[in-house]
Amino acid sequence: MPTQPLDDDHSLTIVDQSVSVSDPVGDSLWPLQPTTVPGETLPSWLRAMARVYRIDTKTMVHLLGLPIRRQNYRTMHNAAQHFAQNVANTSGCRIEEFERMAAGWQLPALQRFTAETTATIVAAVNGSSYCPLCLKDNGGRWVTDWLNPLYTYCPEHAVRLEKLCPNCQSRPFHGIDWLWDNRDGWQCCKTNVATPYGDVVKTRVCGFDLRQAEPSGDTTAERLFAQDHLKWVLDSVLVGHQEIPMCGTLLKPREACTLFLGLIAHGKGIKTSKSGYQATPRTPEAVAEASRILCADTQREAQLELAALGRKASISLTVPTLAGNWLQLNTDTISPAKTVPGQAARDVERSPWEVWDQEAMLPRIHFHERNLPAEIWPSALEGIHSKHLYTTKIAISVALVRAIHQTDWSRAASRLGLQYKDHSKITRNVRKNDLVGEVNRQVYRIKPFLEALNDDELLIDYGRRRKELLNPEPLMKTLTKYWHDNVGTSADLPALTCRFWALYTGGDIRFVPALYSRIAMSQTETAMWMSDQDYRRTVQYHFNLLAKEILHNRGINEPVIWRPQIRNGDHAE
C-alpha cells in the first residue's frame, strides 16, 4: 500500500476500496488510517485517527461505534470483543490488529497480577511512563510497555523511562485525559496546573512538550538484559506457565522477577561491600548462581548454596526481594556491635530475617525511591516468613511511606496507588460479625509499631518494630489512662483506638472517617453520641487536641477537624 505524508508529520496509509483485506469489510471503509506503531495502545491509535480527520477524539470514538466512556481495562476489553468488526468495517483496521491493541492495554495489569508482584494490593496503572526519544521518533504515539510499572528502560534508545512531566510533576497520560484532550500525543494533557485568575484559581492543561524532557542515560547492558528477560518471564506467566526454566533451574515466577528486578536496580550486578560478592547476567552460569542465592528460602539453604559455590562461611549477602525488602543473610552469630545503636543485646537472639542494620536499611530506602514502582511498596513487610495480616500490611505501608518521605497522607497514598475507595479492601475478607474484633486485634499489634516511628531519627528498624508488635500492653495502658483521666471512661476504648490507629496510619485526620465509615460502634458509644451533646463535644475536643499534638510532633502544622460518623445501633458489636 502506498504511503502519502500529510501535514503535521502524520504517516498515513491509503487504503484502496478495491483491496481486499483478511477480514470482510463493508462499503463504508474510510480512506485513511494512521500506521500503527509496534505495541501501540488503543487510546494512542484513536487519538491519531482523530487527528487524521481533524476531529476531536470523543467524536472519533463514537463514529467508530465504540461505547467507551471511561478509560479502564474492562471497556477496552469489551470494545475488542464485541465491536472489533464495526471498527474494521469503518476504519479499515484489521480485526486482529484492533484486538491486539485493546488486549495489550490490559497486559501490564495482568502480568503484574499473575506474577504476584503486588500480593497485597493490585492497584490500577496510574498513568504511563514514557521515552522522550520514542515520542520524537513516533510523532507522539504511546506504547503498552510504558504502562507496566516494572519496566524501567527503553530498549530501543537505552535510556531510563521518564515517570513524570518535568513541568507539572504529574503523570502525563492518566485517567480519561486522552479522551478529553485533542492536543498532539507528545503534549502533557494533565489538567492539574493551577493558575491565578482574578480572585480565584483555575486549572489549565499543562501542554508541556514531553519530547524536550532530558532522558537519563544510566542504562547498562546488564540492565537491558535483565529487563528483556523480565518481560519474557511476565509473558510466560500470562500464558499459564507456573515455573520458568532458567539455565537448567526451574524458578517460580516471583523468584525470577526478583532476580531480574534486582539486576535492573543494581546495573552491574548484585554485590555487597563486606564480602565482595558480585553476580552479573553476563553468562548463563552467573544468572544461575545469582538465582540460587537470591531465591534461598532460609538461612540454612543459603549456607548450603554458598558452601557449594566455594564461598567463605562468613559471607554476608544483602539482596533486594520483589516485595521491596532487604534480606540480610548472615552465617555468623549476630553480635551487639553489629546492631543498630540503641538496640543493645536484645537483637542477639533475633533470626537473620529480622536483622536490619544501618548499612542495609539506608540502601533499601534508596532502592525503593529510585528503582521500584510505588505499587510494590505495600508488600514491604511481606517476607517469606511474614505473618502480618492484610490490614496490618496496608497500615504499616502508609506509615512507612510517610516516615521516609516526610509527606502527607494523600501523597503517601498516591505513591502506593491507593485511593479512598480502595480502603474498603482492608476488610473484604472479614465477615461482618467479626469486623470490629478483627480491626481491634490489628490495632493491638500495630499501635506500638506506629508509636515507635517517632523515636528513630535516621532509620526504621523493622526487626525491632515487628518484635514490639507482639507486646502492646504498655501502649494500651497509656491510652486507657489518657481516656480515663480526660474523658472519664475507658468503656469505649476499642472504638476510639480504631480512630487512633487510622490517625497514626495516615497521619491525616481526614483519613479516619473515609477508612472507617463501615466500622460498627459499640451500643454504649452510639447511644451517648446521639443523646449526649456534652459527650460528643468532649470526645471531639480531646481527640483533636491529641491529634494536633501527634501531627505537630511529625512536623505537620495543618488544621485538624474531625467529625466522626457514628452509625446506628443496628450495626453494633
PDB file of N, CA and C in Angstrom, residues 199-246:
ATOM      1  N   ASP A 199      -9.714  36.692  41.411  1.00  0.00           N
ATOM      2  CA  ASP A 199      -9.734  36.315  42.820  1.00  0.00           C
ATOM      3  C   ASP A 199      -9.814  34.805  43.022  1.00  0.00           C
ATOM      4  N   VAL A 200      -9.858  34.035  41.945  1.00  0.00           N
ATOM      5  CA  VAL A 200      -9.975  32.583  42.072  1.00  0.00           C
ATOM      6  C   VAL A 200      -8.783  31.929  41.385  1.00  0.00           C
ATOM      7  N   VAL A 201      -8.667  30.643  41.601  1.00  0.00           N
ATOM      8  CA  VAL A 201      -7.609  29.858  40.972  1.00  0.00           C
ATOM      9  C   VAL A 201      -8.257  28.836  40.051  1.00  0.00           C
ATOM     10  N   LYS A 202      -7.903  28.879  38.789  1.00  0.00           N
ATOM     11  CA  LYS A 202      -8.435  27.934  37.827  1.00  0.00           C
ATOM     12  C   LYS A 202      -7.320  27.001  37.361  1.00  0.00           C
ATOM     13  N   THR A 203      -7.739  25.855  36.855  1.00  0.00           N
ATOM     14  CA  THR A 203      -6.773  24.881  36.358  1.00  0.00           C
ATOM     15  C   THR A 203      -6.719  24.933  34.843  1.00  0.00           C
ATOM     16  N   ARG A 204      -5.588  24.604  34.326  1.00  0.00           N
ATOM     17  CA  ARG A 204      -5.412  24.580  32.880  1.00  0.00           C
ATOM     18  C   ARG A 204      -4.618  23.328  32.509  1.00  0.00           C
ATOM     19  N   VAL A 205      -4.655  22.982  31.249  1.00  0.00           N
ATOM     20  CA  VAL A 205      -3.895  21.842  30.754  1.00  0.00           C
ATOM     21  C   VAL A 205      -2.421  22.208  30.730  1.00  0.00           C
ATOM     22  N   CYS A 206      -1.593  21.275  31.122  1.00  0.00           N
ATOM     23  CA  CYS A 206      -0.154  21.548  31.189  1.00  0.00           C
ATOM     24  C   CYS A 206       0.396  21.857  29.801  1.00  0.00           C
ATOM     25  N   GLY A 207       0.259  20.910  28.844  1.00  0.00           N
ATOM     26  CA  GLY A 207       0.676  21.157  27.474  1.00  0.00           C
ATOM     27  C   GLY A 207       2.167  21.145  27.232  1.00  0.00           C
ATOM     28  N   PHE A 208       2.965  20.679  28.196  1.00  0.00           N
ATOM     29  CA  PHE A 208       4.421  20.676  28.033  1.00  0.00           C
ATOM     30  C   PHE A 208       4.828  19.688  26.938  1.00  0.00           C
ATOM     31  N   ASP A 209       5.831  20.059  26.164  1.00  0.00           N
ATOM     32  CA  ASP A 209       6.355  19.182  25.117  1.00  0.00           C
ATOM     33  C   ASP A 209       7.235  18.115  25.767  1.00  0.00           C
ATOM     34  N   LEU A 210       6.699  16.907  25.897  1.00  0.00           N
ATOM     35  CA  LEU A 210       7.426  15.832  26.576  1.00  0.00           C
ATOM     36  C   LEU A 210       8.660  15.390  25.803  1.00  0.00           C
ATOM     37  N   ARG A 211       8.759  15.756  24.544  1.00  0.00           N
ATOM     38  CA  ARG A 211       9.958  15.416  23.777  1.00  0.00           C
ATOM     39  C   ARG A 211      11.172  16.188  24.260  1.00  0.00           C
ATOM     40  N   GLN A 212      10.918  17.279  25.000  1.00  0.00           N
ATOM     41  CA  GLN A 212      12.017  18.097  25.497  1.00  0.00           C
ATOM     42  C   GLN A 212      12.567  17.607  26.836  1.00  0.00           C
ATOM     43  N   ALA A 213      11.958  16.575  27.409  1.00  0.00           N
ATOM     44  CA  ALA A 213      12.451  16.040  28.682  1.00  0.00           C
ATOM     45  C   ALA A 213      13.843  15.461  28.495  1.00  0.00           C
ATOM     46  N   GLU A 214      14.685  15.658  29.495  1.00  0.00           N
ATOM     47  CA  GLU A 214      16.057  15.170  29.436  1.00  0.00           C
ATOM     48  C   GLU A 214      16.106  13.727  29.929  1.00  0.00           C
ATOM     49  N   PRO A 215      16.320  12.754  29.047  1.00  0.00           N
ATOM     50  CA  PRO A 215      16.360  11.355  29.496  1.00  0.00           C
ATOM     51  C   PRO A 215      17.649  11.049  30.233  1.00  0.00           C
ATOM     52  N   SER A 216      17.554  10.109  31.154  1.00  0.00           N
ATOM     53  CA  SER A 216      18.720   9.679  31.924  1.00  0.00           C
ATOM     54  C   SER A 216      19.399   8.531  31.199  1.00  0.00           C
ATOM     55  N   GLY A 217      20.710   8.642  31.042  1.00  0.00           N
ATOM     56  CA  GLY A 217      21.457   7.633  30.306  1.00  0.00           C
ATOM     57  C   GLY A 217      22.233   6.684  31.186  1.00  0.00           C
ATOM     58  N   ASP A 218      21.629   6.207  32.284  1.00  0.00           N
ATOM     59  CA  ASP A 218      22.338   5.297  33.183  1.00  0.00           C
ATOM     60  C   ASP A 218      22.112   3.834  32.813  1.00  0.00           C
ATOM     61  N   THR A 219      21.700   3.584  31.577  1.00  0.00           N
ATOM     62  CA  THR A 219      21.444   2.215  31.148  1.00  0.00           C
ATOM     63  C   THR A 219      22.757   1.477  30.943  1.00  0.00           C
ATOM     64  N   THR A 220      22.749   0.202  31.315  1.00  0.00           N
ATOM     65  CA  THR A 220      23.882  -0.681  31.063  1.00  0.00           C
ATOM     66  C   THR A 220      23.388  -1.909  30.314  1.00  0.00           C
ATOM     67  N   ALA A 221      24.324  -2.643  29.739  1.00  0.00           N
ATOM     68  CA  ALA A 221      23.951  -3.867  29.029  1.00  0.00           C
ATOM     69  C   ALA A 221      23.292  -4.857  29.970  1.00  0.00           C
ATOM     70  N   GLU A 222      23.738  -4.869  31.231  1.00  0.00           N
ATOM     71  CA  GLU A 222      23.154  -5.791  32.200  1.00  0.00           C
ATOM     72  C   GLU A 222      21.699  -5.433  32.487  1.00  0.00           C
ATOM     73  N   ARG A 223      21.416  -4.148  32.607  1.00  0.00           N
ATOM     74  CA  ARG A 223      20.052  -3.726  32.897  1.00  0.00           C
ATOM     75  C   ARG A 223      19.112  -4.041  31.736  1.00  0.00           C
ATOM     76  N   LEU A 224      19.542  -3.794  30.518  1.00  0.00           N
ATOM     77  CA  LEU A 224      18.712  -4.120  29.368  1.00  0.00           C
ATOM     78  C   LEU A 224      18.511  -5.619  29.247  1.00  0.00           C
ATOM     79  N   PHE A 225      19.562  -6.379  29.543  1.00  0.00           N
ATOM     80  CA  PHE A 225      19.453  -7.842  29.547  1.00  0.00           C
ATOM     81  C   PHE A 225      18.394  -8.286  30.547  1.00  0.00           C
ATOM     82  N   ALA A 226      18.457  -7.727  31.760  1.00  0.00           N
ATOM     83  CA  ALA A 226      17.530  -8.138  32.813  1.00  0.00           C
ATOM     84  C   ALA A 226      16.102  -7.728  32.478  1.00  0.00           C
ATOM     85  N   GLN A 227      15.911  -6.521  31.926  1.00  0.00           N
ATOM     86  CA  GLN A 227      14.555  -6.081  31.605  1.00  0.00           C
ATOM     87  C   GLN A 227      13.959  -6.916  30.485  1.00  0.00           C
ATOM     88  N   ASP A 228      14.767  -7.279  29.501  1.00  0.00           N
ATOM     89  CA  ASP A 228      14.277  -8.116  28.416  1.00  0.00           C
ATOM     90  C   ASP A 228      13.821  -9.471  28.942  1.00  0.00           C
ATOM     91  N   HIS A 229      14.598 -10.046  29.863  1.00  0.00           N
ATOM     92  CA  HIS A 229      14.221 -11.337  30.427  1.00  0.00           C
ATOM     93  C   HIS A 229      13.036 -11.199  31.385  1.00  0.00           C
ATOM     94  N   LEU A 230      12.936 -10.052  32.063  1.00  0.00           N
ATOM     95  CA  LEU A 230      11.777  -9.825  32.922  1.00  0.00           C
ATOM     96  C   LEU A 230      10.496  -9.816  32.088  1.00  0.00           C
ATOM     97  N   LYS A 231      10.530  -9.192  30.948  1.00  0.00           N
ATOM     98  CA  LYS A 231       9.365  -9.184  30.065  1.00  0.00           C
ATOM     99  C   LYS A 231       9.040 -10.591  29.598  1.00  0.00           C
ATOM    100  N   TRP A 232      10.066 -11.369  29.299  1.00  0.00           N
ATOM    101  CA  TRP A 232       9.836 -12.754  28.880  1.00  0.00           C
ATOM    102  C   TRP A 232       9.191 -13.562  30.000  1.00  0.00           C
ATOM    103  N   VAL A 233       9.630 -13.335  31.238  1.00  0.00           N
ATOM    104  CA  VAL A 233       9.041 -14.044  32.379  1.00  0.00           C
ATOM    105  C   VAL A 233       7.570 -13.677  32.532  1.00  0.00           C
ATOM    106  N   LEU A 234       7.252 -12.384  32.449  1.00  0.00           N
ATOM    107  CA  LEU A 234       5.866 -11.949  32.604  1.00  0.00           C
ATOM    108  C   LEU A 234       4.977 -12.494  31.490  1.00  0.00           C
ATOM    109  N   ASP A 235       5.503 -12.523  30.267  1.00  0.00           N
ATOM    110  CA  ASP A 235       4.727 -13.090  29.168  1.00  0.00           C
ATOM    111  C   ASP A 235       4.499 -14.580  29.368  1.00  0.00           C
ATOM    112  N   SER A 236       5.495 -15.278  29.918  1.00  0.00           N
ATOM    113  CA  SER A 236       5.349 -16.711  30.164  1.00  0.00           C
ATOM    114  C   SER A 236       4.285 -16.972  31.217  1.00  0.00           C
ATOM    115  N   VAL A 237       4.264 -16.137  32.249  1.00  0.00           N
ATOM    116  CA  VAL A 237       3.264 -16.307  33.304  1.00  0.00           C
ATOM    117  C   VAL A 237       1.871 -16.030  32.763  1.00  0.00           C
ATOM    118  N   LEU A 238       1.774 -15.072  31.860  1.00  0.00           N
ATOM    119  CA  LEU A 238       0.471 -14.689  31.331  1.00  0.00           C
ATOM    120  C   LEU A 238      -0.198 -15.829  30.578  1.00  0.00           C
ATOM    121  N   VAL A 239       0.583 -16.710  29.968  1.00  0.00           N
ATOM    122  CA  VAL A 239       0.013 -17.840  29.229  1.00  0.00           C
ATOM    123  C   VAL A 239      -0.091 -19.084  30.090  1.00  0.00           C
ATOM    124  N   GLY A 240       0.179 -18.962  31.385  1.00  0.00           N
ATOM    125  CA  GLY A 240      -0.100 -20.056  32.298  1.00  0.00           C
ATOM    126  C   GLY A 240       1.085 -20.839  32.796  1.00  0.00           C
ATOM    127  N   HIS A 241       2.307 -20.406  32.519  1.00  0.00           N
ATOM    128  CA  HIS A 241       3.471 -21.143  32.996  1.00  0.00           C
ATOM    129  C   HIS A 241       3.643 -20.941  34.505  1.00  0.00           C
ATOM    130  N   GLN A 242       3.755 -22.036  35.241  1.00  0.00           N
ATOM    131  CA  GLN A 242       3.917 -21.974  36.685  1.00  0.00           C
ATOM    132  C   GLN A 242       5.379 -21.970  37.101  1.00  0.00           C
ATOM    133  N   GLU A 243       6.272 -22.436  36.233  1.00  0.00           N
ATOM    134  CA  GLU A 243       7.703 -22.463  36.514  1.00  0.00           C
ATOM    135  C   GLU A 243       8.447 -21.954  35.287  1.00  0.00           C
ATOM    136  N   ILE A 244       9.530 -21.243  35.549  1.00  0.00           N
ATOM    137  CA  ILE A 244      10.303 -20.629  34.480  1.00  0.00           C
ATOM    138  C   ILE A 244      11.628 -21.367  34.354  1.00  0.00           C
ATOM    139  N   PRO A 245      11.904 -22.035  33.219  1.00  0.00           N
ATOM    140  CA  PRO A 245      13.211 -22.691  33.050  1.00  0.00           C
ATOM    141  C   PRO A 245      14.297 -21.654  32.835  1.00  0.00           C
ATOM    142  N   MET A 246      15.348 -21.753  33.632  1.00  0.00           N
ATOM    143  CA  MET A 246      16.419 -20.775  33.545  1.00  0.00           C
ATOM    144  C   MET A 246      17.749 -21.448  33.865  1.00  0.00           C
TER     145      MET A 246
END
